[in-house]
mmCIF file of C-alpha atoms in Angstrom:
data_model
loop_
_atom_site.group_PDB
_atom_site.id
_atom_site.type_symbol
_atom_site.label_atom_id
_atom_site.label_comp_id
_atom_site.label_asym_id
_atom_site.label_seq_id
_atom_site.Cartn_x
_atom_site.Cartn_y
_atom_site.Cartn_z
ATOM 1 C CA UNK S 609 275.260 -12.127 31.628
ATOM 2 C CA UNK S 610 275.113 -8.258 31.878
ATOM 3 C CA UNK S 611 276.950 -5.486 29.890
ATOM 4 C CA UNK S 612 280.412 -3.747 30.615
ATOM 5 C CA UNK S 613 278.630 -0.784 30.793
ATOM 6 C CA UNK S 614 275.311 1.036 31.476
ATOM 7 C CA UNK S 615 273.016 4.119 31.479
ATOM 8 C CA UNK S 616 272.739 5.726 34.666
ATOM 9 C CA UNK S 617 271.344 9.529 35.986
ATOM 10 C CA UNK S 618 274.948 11.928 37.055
ATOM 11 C CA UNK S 619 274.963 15.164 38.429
ATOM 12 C CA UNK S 620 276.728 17.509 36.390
ATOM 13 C CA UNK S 621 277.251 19.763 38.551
ATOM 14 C CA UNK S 622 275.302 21.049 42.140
ATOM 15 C CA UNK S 623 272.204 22.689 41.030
ATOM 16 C CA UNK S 624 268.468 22.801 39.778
ATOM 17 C CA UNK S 625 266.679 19.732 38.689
ATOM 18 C CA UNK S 626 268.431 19.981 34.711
ATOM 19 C CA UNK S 627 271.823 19.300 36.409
ATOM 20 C CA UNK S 628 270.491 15.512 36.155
ATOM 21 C CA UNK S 629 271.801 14.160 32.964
ATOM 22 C CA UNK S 630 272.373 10.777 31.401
ATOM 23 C CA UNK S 631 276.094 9.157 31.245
ATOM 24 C CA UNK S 632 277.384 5.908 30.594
ATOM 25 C CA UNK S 633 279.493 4.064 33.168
ATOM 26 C CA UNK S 634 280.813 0.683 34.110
ATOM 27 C CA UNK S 635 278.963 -1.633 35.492
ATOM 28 C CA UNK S 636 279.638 -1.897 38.896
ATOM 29 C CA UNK S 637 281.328 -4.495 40.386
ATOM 30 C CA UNK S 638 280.559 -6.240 43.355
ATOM 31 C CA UNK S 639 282.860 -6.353 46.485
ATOM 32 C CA UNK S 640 282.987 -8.474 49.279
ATOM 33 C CA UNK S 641 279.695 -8.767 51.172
ATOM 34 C CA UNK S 642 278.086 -6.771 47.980
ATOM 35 C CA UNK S 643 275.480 -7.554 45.552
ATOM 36 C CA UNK S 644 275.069 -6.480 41.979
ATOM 37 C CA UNK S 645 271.225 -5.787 40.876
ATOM 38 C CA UNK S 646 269.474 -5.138 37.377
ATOM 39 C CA UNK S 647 267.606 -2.363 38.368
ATOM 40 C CA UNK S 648 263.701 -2.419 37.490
ATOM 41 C CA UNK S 649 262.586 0.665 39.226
ATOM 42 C CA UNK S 650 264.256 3.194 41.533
ATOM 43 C CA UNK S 651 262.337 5.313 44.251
ATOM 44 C CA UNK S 652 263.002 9.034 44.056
ATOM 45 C CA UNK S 653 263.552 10.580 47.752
ATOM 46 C CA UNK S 654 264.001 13.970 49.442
ATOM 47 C CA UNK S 655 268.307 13.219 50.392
ATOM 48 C CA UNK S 656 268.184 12.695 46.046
ATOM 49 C CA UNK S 657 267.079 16.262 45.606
ATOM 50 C CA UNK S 658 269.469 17.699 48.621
ATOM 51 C CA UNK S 659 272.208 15.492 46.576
ATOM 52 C CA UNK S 660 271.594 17.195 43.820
ATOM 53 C CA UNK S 661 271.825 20.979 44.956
ATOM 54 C CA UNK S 662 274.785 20.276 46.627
ATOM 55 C CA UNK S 663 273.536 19.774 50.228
ATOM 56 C CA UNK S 664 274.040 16.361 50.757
ATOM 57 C CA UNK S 665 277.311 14.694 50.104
ATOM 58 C CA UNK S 666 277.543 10.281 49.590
ATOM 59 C CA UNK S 667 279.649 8.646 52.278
ATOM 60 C CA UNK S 668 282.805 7.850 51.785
ATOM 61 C CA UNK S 669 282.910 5.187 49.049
ATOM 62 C CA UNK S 670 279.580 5.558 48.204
ATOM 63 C CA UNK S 671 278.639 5.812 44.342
ATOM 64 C CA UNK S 672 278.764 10.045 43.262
ATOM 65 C CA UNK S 673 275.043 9.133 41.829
ATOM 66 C CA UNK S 674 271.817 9.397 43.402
ATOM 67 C CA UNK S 675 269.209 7.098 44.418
ATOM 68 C CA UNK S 676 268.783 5.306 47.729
ATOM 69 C CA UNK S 677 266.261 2.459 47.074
ATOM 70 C CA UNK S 678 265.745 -0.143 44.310
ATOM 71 C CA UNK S 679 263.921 -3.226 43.245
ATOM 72 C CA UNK S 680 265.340 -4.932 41.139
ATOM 73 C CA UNK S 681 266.767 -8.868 40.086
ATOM 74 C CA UNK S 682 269.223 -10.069 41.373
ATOM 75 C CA UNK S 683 272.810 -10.971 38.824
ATOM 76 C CA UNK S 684 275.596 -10.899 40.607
ATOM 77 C CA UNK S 685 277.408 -11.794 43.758
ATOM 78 C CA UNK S 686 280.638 -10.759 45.821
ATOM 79 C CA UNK S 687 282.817 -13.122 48.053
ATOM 80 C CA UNK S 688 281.606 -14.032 51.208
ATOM 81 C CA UNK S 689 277.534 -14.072 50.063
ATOM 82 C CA UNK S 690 275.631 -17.037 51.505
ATOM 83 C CA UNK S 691 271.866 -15.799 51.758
ATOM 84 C CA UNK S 692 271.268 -14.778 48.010
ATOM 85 C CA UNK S 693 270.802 -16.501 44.902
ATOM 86 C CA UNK S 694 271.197 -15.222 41.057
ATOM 87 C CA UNK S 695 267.690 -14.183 39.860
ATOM 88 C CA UNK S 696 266.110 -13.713 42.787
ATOM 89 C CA UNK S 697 264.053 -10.116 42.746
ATOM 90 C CA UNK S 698 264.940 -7.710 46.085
ATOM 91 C CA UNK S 699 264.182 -4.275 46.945
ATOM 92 C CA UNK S 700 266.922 -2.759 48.782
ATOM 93 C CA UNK S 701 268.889 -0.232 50.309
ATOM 94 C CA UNK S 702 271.391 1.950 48.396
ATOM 95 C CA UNK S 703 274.481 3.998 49.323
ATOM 96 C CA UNK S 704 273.850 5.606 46.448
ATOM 97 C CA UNK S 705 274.180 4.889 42.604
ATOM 98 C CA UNK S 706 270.033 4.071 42.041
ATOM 99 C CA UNK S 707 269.124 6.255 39.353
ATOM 100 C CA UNK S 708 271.592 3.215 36.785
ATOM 101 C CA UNK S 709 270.534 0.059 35.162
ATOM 102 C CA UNK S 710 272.762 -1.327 37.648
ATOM 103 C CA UNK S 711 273.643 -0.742 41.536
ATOM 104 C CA UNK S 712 275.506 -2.705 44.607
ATOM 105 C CA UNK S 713 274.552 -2.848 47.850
ATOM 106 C CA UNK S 714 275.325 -4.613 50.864
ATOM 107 C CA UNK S 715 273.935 -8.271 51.039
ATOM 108 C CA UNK S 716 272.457 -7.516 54.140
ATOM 109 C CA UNK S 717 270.462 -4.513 52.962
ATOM 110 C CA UNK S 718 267.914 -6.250 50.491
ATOM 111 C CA UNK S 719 265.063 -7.944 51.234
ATOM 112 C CA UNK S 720 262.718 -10.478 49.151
ATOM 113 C CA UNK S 721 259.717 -8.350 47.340
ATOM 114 C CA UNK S 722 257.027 -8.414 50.150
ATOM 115 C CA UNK S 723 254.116 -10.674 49.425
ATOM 116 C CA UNK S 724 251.868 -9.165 47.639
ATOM 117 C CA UNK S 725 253.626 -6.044 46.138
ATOM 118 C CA UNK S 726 255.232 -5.857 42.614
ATOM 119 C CA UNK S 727 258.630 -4.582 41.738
ATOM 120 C CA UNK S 728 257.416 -1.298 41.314
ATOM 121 C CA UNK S 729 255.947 -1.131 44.535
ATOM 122 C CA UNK S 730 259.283 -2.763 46.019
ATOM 123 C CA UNK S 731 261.347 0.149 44.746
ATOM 124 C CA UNK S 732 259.315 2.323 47.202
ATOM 125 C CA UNK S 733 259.978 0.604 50.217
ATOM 126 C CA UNK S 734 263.951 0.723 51.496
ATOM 127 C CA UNK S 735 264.333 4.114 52.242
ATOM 128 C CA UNK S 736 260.922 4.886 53.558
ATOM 129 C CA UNK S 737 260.993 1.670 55.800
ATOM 130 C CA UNK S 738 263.950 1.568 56.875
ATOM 131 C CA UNK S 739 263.440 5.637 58.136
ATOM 132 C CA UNK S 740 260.316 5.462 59.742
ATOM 133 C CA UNK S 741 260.547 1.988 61.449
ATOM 134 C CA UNK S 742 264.249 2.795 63.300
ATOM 135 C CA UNK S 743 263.033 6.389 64.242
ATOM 136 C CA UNK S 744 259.013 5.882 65.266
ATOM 137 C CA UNK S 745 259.726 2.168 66.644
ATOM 138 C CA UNK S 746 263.158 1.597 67.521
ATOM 139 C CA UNK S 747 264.263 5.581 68.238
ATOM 140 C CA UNK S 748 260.640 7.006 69.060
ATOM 141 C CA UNK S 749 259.708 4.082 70.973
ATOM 142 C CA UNK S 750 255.924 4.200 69.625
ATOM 143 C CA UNK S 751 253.503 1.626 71.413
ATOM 144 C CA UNK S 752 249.955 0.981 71.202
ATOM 145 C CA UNK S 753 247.483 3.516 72.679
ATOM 146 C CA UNK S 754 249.670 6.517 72.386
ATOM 147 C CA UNK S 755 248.678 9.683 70.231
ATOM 148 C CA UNK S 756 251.286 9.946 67.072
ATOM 149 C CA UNK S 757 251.620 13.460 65.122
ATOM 150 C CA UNK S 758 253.680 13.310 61.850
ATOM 151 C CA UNK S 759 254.413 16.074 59.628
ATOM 152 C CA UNK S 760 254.603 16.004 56.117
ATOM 153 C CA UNK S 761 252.088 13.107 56.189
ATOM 154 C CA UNK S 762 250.910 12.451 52.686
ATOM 155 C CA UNK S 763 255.287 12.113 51.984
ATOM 156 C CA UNK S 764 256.478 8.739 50.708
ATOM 157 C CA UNK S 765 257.504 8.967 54.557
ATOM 158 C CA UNK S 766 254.432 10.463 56.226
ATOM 159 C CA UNK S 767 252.307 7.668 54.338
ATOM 160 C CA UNK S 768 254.300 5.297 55.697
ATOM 161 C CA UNK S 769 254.435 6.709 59.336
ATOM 162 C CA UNK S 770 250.981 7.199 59.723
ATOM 163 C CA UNK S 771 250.259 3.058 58.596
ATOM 164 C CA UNK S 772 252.902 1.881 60.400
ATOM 165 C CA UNK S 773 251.756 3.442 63.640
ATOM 166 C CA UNK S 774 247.804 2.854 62.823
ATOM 167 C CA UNK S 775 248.959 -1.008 63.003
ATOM 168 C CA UNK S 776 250.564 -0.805 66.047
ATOM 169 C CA UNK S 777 247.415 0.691 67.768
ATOM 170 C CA UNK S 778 248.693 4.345 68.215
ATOM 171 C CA UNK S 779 246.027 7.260 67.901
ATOM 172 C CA UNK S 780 247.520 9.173 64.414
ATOM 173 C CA UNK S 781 247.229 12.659 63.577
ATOM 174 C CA UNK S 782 249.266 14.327 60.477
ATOM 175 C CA UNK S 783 249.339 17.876 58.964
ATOM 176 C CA UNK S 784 249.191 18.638 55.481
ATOM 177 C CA UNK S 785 248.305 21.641 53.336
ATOM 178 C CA UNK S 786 245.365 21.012 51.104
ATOM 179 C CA UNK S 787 242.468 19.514 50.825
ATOM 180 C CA UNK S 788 243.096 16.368 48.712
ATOM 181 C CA UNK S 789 246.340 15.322 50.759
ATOM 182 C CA UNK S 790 244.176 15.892 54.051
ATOM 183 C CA UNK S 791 241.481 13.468 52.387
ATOM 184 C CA UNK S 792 244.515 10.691 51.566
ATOM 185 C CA UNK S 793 244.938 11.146 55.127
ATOM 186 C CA UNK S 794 241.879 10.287 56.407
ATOM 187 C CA UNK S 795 241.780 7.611 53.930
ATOM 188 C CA UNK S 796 244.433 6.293 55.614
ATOM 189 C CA UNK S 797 242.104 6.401 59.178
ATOM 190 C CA UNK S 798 244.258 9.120 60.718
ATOM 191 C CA UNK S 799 243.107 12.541 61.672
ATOM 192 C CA UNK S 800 244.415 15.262 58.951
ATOM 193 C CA UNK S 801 245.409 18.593 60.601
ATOM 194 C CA UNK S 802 245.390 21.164 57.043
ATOM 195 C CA UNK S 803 248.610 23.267 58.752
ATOM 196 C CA UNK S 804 247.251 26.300 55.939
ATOM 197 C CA UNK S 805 244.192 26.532 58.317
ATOM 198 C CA UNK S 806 244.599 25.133 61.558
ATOM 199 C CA UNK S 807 247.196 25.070 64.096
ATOM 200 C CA UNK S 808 248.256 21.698 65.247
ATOM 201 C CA UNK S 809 249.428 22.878 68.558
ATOM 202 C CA UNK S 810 245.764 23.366 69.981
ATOM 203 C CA UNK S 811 244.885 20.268 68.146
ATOM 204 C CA UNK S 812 246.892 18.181 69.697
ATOM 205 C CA UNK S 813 246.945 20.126 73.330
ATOM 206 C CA UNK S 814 242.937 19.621 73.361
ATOM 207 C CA UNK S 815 243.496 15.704 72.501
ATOM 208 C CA UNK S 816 246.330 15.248 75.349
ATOM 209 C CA UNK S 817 249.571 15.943 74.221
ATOM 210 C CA UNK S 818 251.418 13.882 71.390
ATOM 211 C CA UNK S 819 253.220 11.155 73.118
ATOM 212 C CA UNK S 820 255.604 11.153 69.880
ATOM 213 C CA UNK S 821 256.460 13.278 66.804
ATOM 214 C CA UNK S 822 257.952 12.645 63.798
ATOM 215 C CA UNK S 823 259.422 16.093 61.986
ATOM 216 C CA UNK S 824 260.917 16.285 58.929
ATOM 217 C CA UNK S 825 260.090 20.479 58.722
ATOM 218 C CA UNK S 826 261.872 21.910 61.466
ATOM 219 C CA UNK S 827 262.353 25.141 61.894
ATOM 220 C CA UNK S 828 259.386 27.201 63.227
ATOM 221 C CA UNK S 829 258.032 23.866 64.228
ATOM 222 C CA UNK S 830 260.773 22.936 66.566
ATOM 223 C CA UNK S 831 258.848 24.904 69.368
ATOM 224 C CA UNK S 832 255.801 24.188 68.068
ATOM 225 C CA UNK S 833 256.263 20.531 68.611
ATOM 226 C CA UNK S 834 258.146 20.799 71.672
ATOM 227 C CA UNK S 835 254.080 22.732 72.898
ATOM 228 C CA UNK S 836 252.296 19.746 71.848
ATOM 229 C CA UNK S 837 254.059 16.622 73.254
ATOM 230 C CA UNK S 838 252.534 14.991 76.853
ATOM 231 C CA UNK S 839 254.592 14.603 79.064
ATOM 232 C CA UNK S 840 257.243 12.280 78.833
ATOM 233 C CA UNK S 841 256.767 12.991 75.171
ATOM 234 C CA UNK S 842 259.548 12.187 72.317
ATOM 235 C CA UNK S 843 260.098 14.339 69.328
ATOM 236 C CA UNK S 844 262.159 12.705 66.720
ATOM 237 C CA UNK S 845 263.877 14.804 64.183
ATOM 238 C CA UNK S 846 264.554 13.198 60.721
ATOM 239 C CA UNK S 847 265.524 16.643 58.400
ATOM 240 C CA UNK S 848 265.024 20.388 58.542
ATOM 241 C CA UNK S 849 262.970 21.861 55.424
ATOM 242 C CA UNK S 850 262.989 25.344 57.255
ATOM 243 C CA UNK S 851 266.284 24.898 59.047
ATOM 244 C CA UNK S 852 267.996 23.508 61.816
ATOM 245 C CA UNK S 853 268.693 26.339 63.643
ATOM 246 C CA UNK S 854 265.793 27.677 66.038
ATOM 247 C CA UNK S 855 265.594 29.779 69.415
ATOM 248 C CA UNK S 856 263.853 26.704 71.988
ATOM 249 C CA UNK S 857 262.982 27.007 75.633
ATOM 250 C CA UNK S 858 264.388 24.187 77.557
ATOM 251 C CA UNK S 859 262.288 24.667 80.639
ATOM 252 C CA UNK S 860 259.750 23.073 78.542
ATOM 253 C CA UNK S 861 261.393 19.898 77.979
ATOM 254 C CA UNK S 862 262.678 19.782 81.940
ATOM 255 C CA UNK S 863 259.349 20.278 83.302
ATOM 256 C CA UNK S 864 257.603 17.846 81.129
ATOM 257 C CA UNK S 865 260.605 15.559 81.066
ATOM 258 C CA UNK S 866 260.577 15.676 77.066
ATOM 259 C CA UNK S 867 263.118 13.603 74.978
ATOM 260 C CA UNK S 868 264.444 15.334 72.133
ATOM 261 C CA UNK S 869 266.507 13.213 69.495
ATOM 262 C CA UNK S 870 267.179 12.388 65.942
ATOM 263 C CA UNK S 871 269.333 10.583 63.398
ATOM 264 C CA UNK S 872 270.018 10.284 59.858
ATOM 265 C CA UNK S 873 269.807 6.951 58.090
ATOM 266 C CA UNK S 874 272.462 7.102 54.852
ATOM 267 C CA UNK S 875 275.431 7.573 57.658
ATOM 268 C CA UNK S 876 274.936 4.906 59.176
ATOM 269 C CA UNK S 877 277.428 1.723 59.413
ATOM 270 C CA UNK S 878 276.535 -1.609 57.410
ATOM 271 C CA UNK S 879 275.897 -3.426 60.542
ATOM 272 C CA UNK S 880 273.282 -0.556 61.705
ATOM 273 C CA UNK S 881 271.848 -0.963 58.362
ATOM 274 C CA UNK S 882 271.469 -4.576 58.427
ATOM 275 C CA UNK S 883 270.100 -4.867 62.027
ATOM 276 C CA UNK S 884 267.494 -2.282 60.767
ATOM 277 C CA UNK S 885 266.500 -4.705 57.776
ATOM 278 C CA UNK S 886 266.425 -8.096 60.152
ATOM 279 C CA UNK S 887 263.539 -5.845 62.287
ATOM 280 C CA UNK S 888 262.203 -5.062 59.086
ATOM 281 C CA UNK S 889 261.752 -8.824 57.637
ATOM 282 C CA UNK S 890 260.695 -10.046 60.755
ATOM 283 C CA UNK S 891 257.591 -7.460 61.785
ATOM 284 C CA UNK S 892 257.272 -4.970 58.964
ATOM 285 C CA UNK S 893 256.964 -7.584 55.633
ATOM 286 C CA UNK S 894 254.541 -9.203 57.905
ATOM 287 C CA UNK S 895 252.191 -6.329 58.250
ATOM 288 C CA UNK S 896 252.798 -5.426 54.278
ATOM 289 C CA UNK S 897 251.807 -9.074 53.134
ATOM 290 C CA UNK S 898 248.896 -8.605 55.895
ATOM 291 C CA UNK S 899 247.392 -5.421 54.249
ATOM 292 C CA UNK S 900 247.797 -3.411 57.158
ATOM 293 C CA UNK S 901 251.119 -1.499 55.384
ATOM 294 C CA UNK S 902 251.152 -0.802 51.527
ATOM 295 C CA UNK S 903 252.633 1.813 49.253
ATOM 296 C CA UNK S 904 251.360 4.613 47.738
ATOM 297 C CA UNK S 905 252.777 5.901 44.687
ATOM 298 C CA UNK S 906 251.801 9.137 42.928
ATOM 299 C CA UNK S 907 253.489 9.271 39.809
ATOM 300 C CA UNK S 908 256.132 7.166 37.417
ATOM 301 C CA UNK S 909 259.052 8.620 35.053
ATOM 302 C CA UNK S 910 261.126 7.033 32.843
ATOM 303 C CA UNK S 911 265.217 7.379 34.003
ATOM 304 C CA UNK S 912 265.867 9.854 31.530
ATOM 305 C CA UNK S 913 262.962 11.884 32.766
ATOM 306 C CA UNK S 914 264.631 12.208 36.304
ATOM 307 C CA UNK S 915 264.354 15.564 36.380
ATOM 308 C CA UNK S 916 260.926 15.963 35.691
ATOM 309 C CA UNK S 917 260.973 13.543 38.781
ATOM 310 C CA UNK S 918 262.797 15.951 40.881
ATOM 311 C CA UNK S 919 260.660 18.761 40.112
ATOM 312 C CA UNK S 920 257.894 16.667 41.225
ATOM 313 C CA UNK S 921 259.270 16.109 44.382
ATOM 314 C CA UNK S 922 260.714 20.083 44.581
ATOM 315 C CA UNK S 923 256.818 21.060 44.004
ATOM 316 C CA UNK S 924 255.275 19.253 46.734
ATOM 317 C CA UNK S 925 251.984 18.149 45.367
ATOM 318 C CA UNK S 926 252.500 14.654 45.292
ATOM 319 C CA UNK S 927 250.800 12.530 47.377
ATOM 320 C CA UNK S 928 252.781 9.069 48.049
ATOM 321 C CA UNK S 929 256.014 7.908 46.402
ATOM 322 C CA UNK S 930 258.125 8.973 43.310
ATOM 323 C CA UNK S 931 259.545 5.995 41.615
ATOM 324 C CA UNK S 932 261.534 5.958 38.354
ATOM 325 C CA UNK S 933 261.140 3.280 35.790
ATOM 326 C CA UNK S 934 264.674 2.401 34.671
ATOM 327 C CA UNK S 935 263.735 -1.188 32.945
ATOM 328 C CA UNK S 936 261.207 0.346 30.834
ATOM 329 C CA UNK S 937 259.059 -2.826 30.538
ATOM 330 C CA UNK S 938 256.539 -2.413 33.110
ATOM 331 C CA UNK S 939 258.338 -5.026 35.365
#
């Protein structure tokens, strides 16, 4: 059995990382379709921090706290939920409501701890996955042979990204800005582009053109990346650290018949969500229990250190994932 109530992270109001303080609320309840899950550890993500300041508002219905991705067990059920079992241990994906001792998501948006990986690691999967397989593979169409740039590459994200597409054979390059995150790059057997120090435009022209882009900057690189994709190239936008806004010559994309998309993943409807996940049991655990995919995490916090966690993220010198430890027993 499980409490009538629990600790969980709120936002007191939108604002700098100290706006994150413990409350107590119900436990949530499951609805139809839902799940309820003890939550061992939560991943901390980029949308959490633009939550927080007031830039990025839940979906309708959605739980008012943060936290997009969990691992956890497993103790409760809503009508209608065939595929799950009390006690099993998930990651999944969140609405919202992560940084708690307990969350619900859909039944369709967890999947079984890949083999291999602990519950810790598991907490650092859903959001990252579930972003970088439905824009690079599904959205960005990457296949094997092609030349991949990613931005932000030693990100929870750009980690991801860059093994995702070594596996399938692509040609990776991703910029960074220091030393030590260029050398987790190459770790990782792409080629590290140090953006303080070298422009990735002439980098990329001299190699052939990227054939696909993943940018989470914007901005100033909007035109940038628009300069270094071959043609028939795809850039894929997936946020806008420097803005969304930019003055872009179109000509460009004409002549070298360029696709230019995006897409958000919170959004999205349950059945989106879910189709996402099947693509992601079926060929991404596989890689993950293969070695070719695993997680990287930089640093732990306990929950009611969250906002040292967000300042971690708000600094940008971590290398990998940000995961919270809300069980507090090393699960």
């Amino acid at each position: 059995m499980f409490p009538d109530t629990m600790t969980a992270i709120q936002i007191a109001a939108p604002g700098a990382a100290d706006q994150l303080r413990a409350t107590t609320r119900p436990v949530p309840v499951p609805c139809h379709d839902q799940i309820l899950i003890r939550i061992a550890y939560a991943g901390v993500n980029r949308p959490d921090v633009l939550q927080r300041s007031g830039q990025y508002a839940p979906p309708p219905g959605a739980s008012d706290l943060p936290g997009l991705e969990a691992s956890g067990e497993i103790v409760g059920m809503g009508a209608g939920v065939t595929r799950w079992k009390k006690g099993e241990q998930v990651c999944a994906l969140l609405p919202g409501g992560g940084y708690a001792e307990y969350a619900v998501c859909h039944a369709d948006h967890a999947l079984r701890i890949p083999r291999g990986l602990a519950l810790r690691e598991g907490a650092c999967l859903p959001e990252t996955a579930f972003t970088v397989w439905s824009n690079v593979v599904q959205r960005g169409r990457l296949t094997g042979g092609e030349r991949f740039l990613v931005h932000g590459g030693t990100s929870g994200i750009g980690m991801m990204a860059i093994q995702i597409a070594r596996a399938l054979g692509a040609r990776v390059f991703a910029t960074a800005g220091s030393d030590d995150k260029c050398a987790a790059i190459r770790a990782l057997g792409a080629t590290a582009i140090n953006y303080r120090d070298q422009d990735f435009v002439k980098i990329l022209t001299e190699a052939g053109g990227a054939d696909l882009i993943l940018d989470m900057v914007g901005g100033s690189y909007i035109p940038r990346n628009i300069k270094s994709l071959a043609q028939d190239g795809r850039l894929v936008m997936i946020a806008f650290l420097e803005g969304p806004k930019v003055e872009l010559n179109f000509a460009q994309i004409m002549v070298n018949r360029l696709t230019v998309t995006g897409a958000t993943l919170r959004p999205q409807s349950d059945v989106a969500k879910a189709e996402i996940a099947d693509r992601l049991r079926k060929q991404l655990w596989p890689m993950i229990g293969a070695g070719a995919v695993g997680v990287t995490i930089d640093s732990e916090f306990p929950l009611a250190e969250a906002s040292e966690a967000h300042r971690r993220m708000e600094s940008s010198d971590h290398i990998g994932k940000i995961v919270l430890n809300v069980a507090g027993d090393g699960a």
